[in-house]
Coordinates of C-alpha atoms in Angstrom, one line a residue:
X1266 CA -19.0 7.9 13.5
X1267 CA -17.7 9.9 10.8
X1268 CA -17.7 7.4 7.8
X1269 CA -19.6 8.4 4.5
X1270 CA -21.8 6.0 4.0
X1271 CA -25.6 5.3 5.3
X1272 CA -26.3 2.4 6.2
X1273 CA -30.2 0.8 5.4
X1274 CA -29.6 -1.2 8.1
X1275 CA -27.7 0.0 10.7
X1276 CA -27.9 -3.2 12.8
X1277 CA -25.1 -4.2 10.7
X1278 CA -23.0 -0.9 12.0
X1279 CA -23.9 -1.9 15.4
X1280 CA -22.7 -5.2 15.1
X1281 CA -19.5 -4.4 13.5
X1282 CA -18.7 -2.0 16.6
X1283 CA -19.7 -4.9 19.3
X1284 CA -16.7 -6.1 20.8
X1285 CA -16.5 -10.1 21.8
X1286 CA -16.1 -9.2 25.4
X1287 CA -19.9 -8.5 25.4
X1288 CA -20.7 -11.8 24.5
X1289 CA -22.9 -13.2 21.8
X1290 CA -23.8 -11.9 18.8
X1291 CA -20.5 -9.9 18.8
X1292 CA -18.3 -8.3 15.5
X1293 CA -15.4 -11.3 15.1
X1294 CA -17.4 -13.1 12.0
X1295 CA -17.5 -9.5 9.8
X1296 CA -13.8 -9.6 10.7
X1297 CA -12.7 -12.3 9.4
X1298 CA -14.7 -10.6 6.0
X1299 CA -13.8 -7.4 6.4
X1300 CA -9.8 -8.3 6.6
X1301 CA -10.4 -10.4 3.0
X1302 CA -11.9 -7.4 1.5
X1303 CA -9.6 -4.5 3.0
X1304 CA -6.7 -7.0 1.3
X1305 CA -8.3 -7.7 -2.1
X1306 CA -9.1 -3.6 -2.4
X1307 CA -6.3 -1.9 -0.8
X1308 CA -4.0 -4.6 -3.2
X1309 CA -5.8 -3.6 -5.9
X1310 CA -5.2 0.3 -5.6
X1311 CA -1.4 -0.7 -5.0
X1312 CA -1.6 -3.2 -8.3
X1313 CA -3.3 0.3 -9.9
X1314 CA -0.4 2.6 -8.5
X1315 CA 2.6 0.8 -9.1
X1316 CA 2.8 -0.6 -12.1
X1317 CA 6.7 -1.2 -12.2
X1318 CA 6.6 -3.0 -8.1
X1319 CA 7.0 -6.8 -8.0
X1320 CA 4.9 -9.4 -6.1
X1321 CA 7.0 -8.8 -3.3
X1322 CA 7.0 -5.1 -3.1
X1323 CA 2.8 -5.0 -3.0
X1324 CA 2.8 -7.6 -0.4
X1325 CA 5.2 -5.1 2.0
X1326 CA 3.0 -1.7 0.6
X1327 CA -0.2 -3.3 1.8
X1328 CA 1.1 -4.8 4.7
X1329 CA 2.1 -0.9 5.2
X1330 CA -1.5 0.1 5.1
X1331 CA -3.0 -2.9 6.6
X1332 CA -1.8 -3.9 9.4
X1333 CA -3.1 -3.5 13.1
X1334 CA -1.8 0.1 13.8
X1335 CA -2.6 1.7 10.6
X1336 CA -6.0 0.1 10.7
X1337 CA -6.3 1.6 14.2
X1338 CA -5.7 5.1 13.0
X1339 CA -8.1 4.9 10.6
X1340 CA -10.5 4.0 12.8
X1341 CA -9.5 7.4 15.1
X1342 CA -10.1 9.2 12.1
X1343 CA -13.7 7.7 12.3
X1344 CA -14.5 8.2 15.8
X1345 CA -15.1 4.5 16.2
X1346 CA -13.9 4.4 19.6
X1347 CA -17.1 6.0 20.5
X1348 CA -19.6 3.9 19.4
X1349 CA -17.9 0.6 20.1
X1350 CA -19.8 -2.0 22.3
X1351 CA -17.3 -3.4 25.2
X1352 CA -17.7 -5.5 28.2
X1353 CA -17.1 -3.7 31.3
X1354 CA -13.5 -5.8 31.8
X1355 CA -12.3 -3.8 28.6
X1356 CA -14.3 -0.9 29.5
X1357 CA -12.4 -0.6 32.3
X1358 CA -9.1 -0.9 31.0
X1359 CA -9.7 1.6 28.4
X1360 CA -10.4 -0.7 25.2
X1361 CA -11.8 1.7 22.9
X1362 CA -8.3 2.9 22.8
X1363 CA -6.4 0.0 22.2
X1364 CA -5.4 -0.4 18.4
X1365 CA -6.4 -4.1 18.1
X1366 CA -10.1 -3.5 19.2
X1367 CA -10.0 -0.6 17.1
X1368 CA -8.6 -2.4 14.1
X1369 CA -10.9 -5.4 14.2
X1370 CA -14.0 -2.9 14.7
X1371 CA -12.8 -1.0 11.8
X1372 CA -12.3 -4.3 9.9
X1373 CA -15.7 -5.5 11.1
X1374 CA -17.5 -2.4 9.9
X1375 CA -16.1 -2.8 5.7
X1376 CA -17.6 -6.1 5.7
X1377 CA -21.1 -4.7 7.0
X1378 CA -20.8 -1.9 4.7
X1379 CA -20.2 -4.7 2.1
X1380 CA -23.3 -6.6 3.7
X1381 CA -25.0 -3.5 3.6
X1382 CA -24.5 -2.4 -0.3
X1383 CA -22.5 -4.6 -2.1
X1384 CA -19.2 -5.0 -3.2
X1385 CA -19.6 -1.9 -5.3
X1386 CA -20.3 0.2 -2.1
X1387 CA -17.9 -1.4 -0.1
X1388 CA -15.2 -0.5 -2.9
X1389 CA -16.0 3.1 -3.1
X1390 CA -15.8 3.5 0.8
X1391 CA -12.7 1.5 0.8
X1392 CA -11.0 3.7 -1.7
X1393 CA -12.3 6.9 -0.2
X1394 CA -10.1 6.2 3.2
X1395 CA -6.8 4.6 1.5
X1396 CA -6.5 7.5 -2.0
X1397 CA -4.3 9.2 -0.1
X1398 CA -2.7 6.9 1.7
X1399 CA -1.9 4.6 -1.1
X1400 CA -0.8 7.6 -2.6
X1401 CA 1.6 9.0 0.0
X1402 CA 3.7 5.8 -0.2
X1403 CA 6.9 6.0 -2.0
X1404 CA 6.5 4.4 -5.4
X1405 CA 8.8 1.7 -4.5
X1406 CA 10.0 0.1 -1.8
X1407 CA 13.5 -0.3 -3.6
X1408 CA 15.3 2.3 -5.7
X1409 CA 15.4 2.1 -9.6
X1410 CA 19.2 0.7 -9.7
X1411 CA 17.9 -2.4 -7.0
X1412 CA 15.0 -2.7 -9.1
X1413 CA 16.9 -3.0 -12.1
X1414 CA 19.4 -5.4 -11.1
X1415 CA 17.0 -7.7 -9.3
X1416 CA 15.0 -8.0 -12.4
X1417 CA 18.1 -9.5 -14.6
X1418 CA 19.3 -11.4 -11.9
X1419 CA 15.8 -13.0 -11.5
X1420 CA 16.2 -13.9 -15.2
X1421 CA 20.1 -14.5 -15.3
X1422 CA 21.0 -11.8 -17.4
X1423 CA 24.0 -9.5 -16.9
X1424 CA 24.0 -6.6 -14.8
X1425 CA 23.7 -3.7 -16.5
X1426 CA 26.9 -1.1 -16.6
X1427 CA 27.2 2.2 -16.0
X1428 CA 29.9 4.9 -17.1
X1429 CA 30.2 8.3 -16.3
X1430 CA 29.8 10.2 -19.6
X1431 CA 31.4 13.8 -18.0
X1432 CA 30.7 16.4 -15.4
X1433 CA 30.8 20.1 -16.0
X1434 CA 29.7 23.3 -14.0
X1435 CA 31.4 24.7 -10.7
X1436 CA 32.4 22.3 -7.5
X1437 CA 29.6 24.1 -5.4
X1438 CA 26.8 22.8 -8.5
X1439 CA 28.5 20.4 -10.6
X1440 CA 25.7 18.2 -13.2
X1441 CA 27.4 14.2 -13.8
X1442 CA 26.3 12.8 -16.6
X1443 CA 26.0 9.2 -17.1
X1444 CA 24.7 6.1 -19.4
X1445 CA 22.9 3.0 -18.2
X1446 CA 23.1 0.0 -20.7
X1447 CA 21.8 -3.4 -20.5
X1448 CA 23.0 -6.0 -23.2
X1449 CA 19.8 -8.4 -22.7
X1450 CA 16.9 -9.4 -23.1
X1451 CA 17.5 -6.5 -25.5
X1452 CA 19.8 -3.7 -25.8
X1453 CA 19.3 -0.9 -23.9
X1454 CA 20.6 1.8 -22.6
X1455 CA 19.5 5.8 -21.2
X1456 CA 21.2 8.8 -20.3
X1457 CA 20.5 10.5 -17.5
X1458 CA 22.3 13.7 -15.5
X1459 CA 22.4 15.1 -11.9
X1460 CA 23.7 16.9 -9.0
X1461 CA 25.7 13.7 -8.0
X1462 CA 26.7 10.4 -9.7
X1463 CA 24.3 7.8 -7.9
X1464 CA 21.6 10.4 -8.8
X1465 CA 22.3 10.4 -12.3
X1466 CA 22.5 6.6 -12.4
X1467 CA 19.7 6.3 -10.5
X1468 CA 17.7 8.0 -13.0
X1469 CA 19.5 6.4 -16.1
X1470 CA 18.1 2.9 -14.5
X1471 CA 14.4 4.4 -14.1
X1472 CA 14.6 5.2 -17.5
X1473 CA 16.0 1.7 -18.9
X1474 CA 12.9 0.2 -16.6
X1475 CA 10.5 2.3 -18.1
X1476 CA 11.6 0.9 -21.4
X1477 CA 11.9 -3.1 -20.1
X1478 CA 7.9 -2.5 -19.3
X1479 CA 5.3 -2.9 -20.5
X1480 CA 5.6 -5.5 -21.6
X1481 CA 8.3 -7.7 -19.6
X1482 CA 10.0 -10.6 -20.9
X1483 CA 8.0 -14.0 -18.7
X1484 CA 10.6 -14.3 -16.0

């Protein structure tokens, strides 16, 4: 197993990697912890990272990182598969490579590092295997311009408006330039410019976000 930590009692590592199919005591318990935890710390990195997504947005990013299959290759990445406890049924049908036993083992074995050392341990393990991976996501889910006009409609506000202030340079690399307004809550607007229209406007939105937050107007 190749994860950094050392465990003081590595009964607890055992444990996690003992499937239910060899009876009882088995892994299913730390489970059941070590989902709660993967979801409060991985949601926290994502809360950290994104500043700008909504409730909505973090819920789909962590369900991204979370769920069975990426927990599964996470757990490839640690070798668990060969150190995990099976009863000869799943032995046989080659269980240490299916991504659900692999995913609750991996789950399992957060909650005995947290059983180990503590939530602080726990957290820095956590963050050690998801850094990249939280930060390999795009930053949203939804471009600036859906962003943008999903927050005023949320609020009933008018959508903002978008002109195309001119264009100059040669067909082949022509630059648009073009401004993004908002009447309310306030009055805003941005400039922005680009190799295309929707790339300029998308950029004129990201700029009239930046200035919405922090801090937003309570929805």
């Amino acid at each position: 197993m190749k994860l950094d930590y050392r465990f003081r009692d590595p009964a607890l590592a055992e444990l996690a990697l003992t499937h239910r199919s060899v009876g009882r005591p088995n892994n299913e318990r730390m489970e059941f912890l070590g989902d709660a935890l993967l979801g409060a710390m991985v949601g926290e990195m994502l809360y950290d990272a994104h500043p700008r997504a909504s409730e909505g947005e973090l819920s789909r990013l962590r369900a991204q990182l979370v769920n069975g299959q990426a927990l599964a290759v996470v757990a490839r990445e640690l070798d668990l598969g060969d150190g995990l406890k099976l009863g000869s049924g799943e032995l046989k049908s080659g269980g240490f490579r299916r991504d659900s036993i692999l995913a609750d083992a991996f789950e399992a074995l957060v909650a005995a590092v947290y059983l180990d050392g503590g939530f602080d341990a726990c957290r820095d393990v956590v963050r050690g295997l998801f850094a990249r991976r939280v930060a390999d996501l795009p930053k949203s889910s939804k471009d600036a311009k859906t962003r943008l006009q999903e927050w005023l409609q949320a609020r009933g506000l008018p959508l903002p408006t978008y002109e195309l202030a001119g264009s100059h340079g040669e067909d082949h690399a022509k630059v648009f330039e073009v401004n993004c307004s908002i009447a309310e809550p306030v009055p805003l607007s941005a400039a922005a410019s680009g190799p295309s229209r929707r790339a300029a406007e998308q950029d004129a939105a990201e700029t009239v976000l930046g200035q919405l937050t922090p801090p937003l107007p309570p929805a």
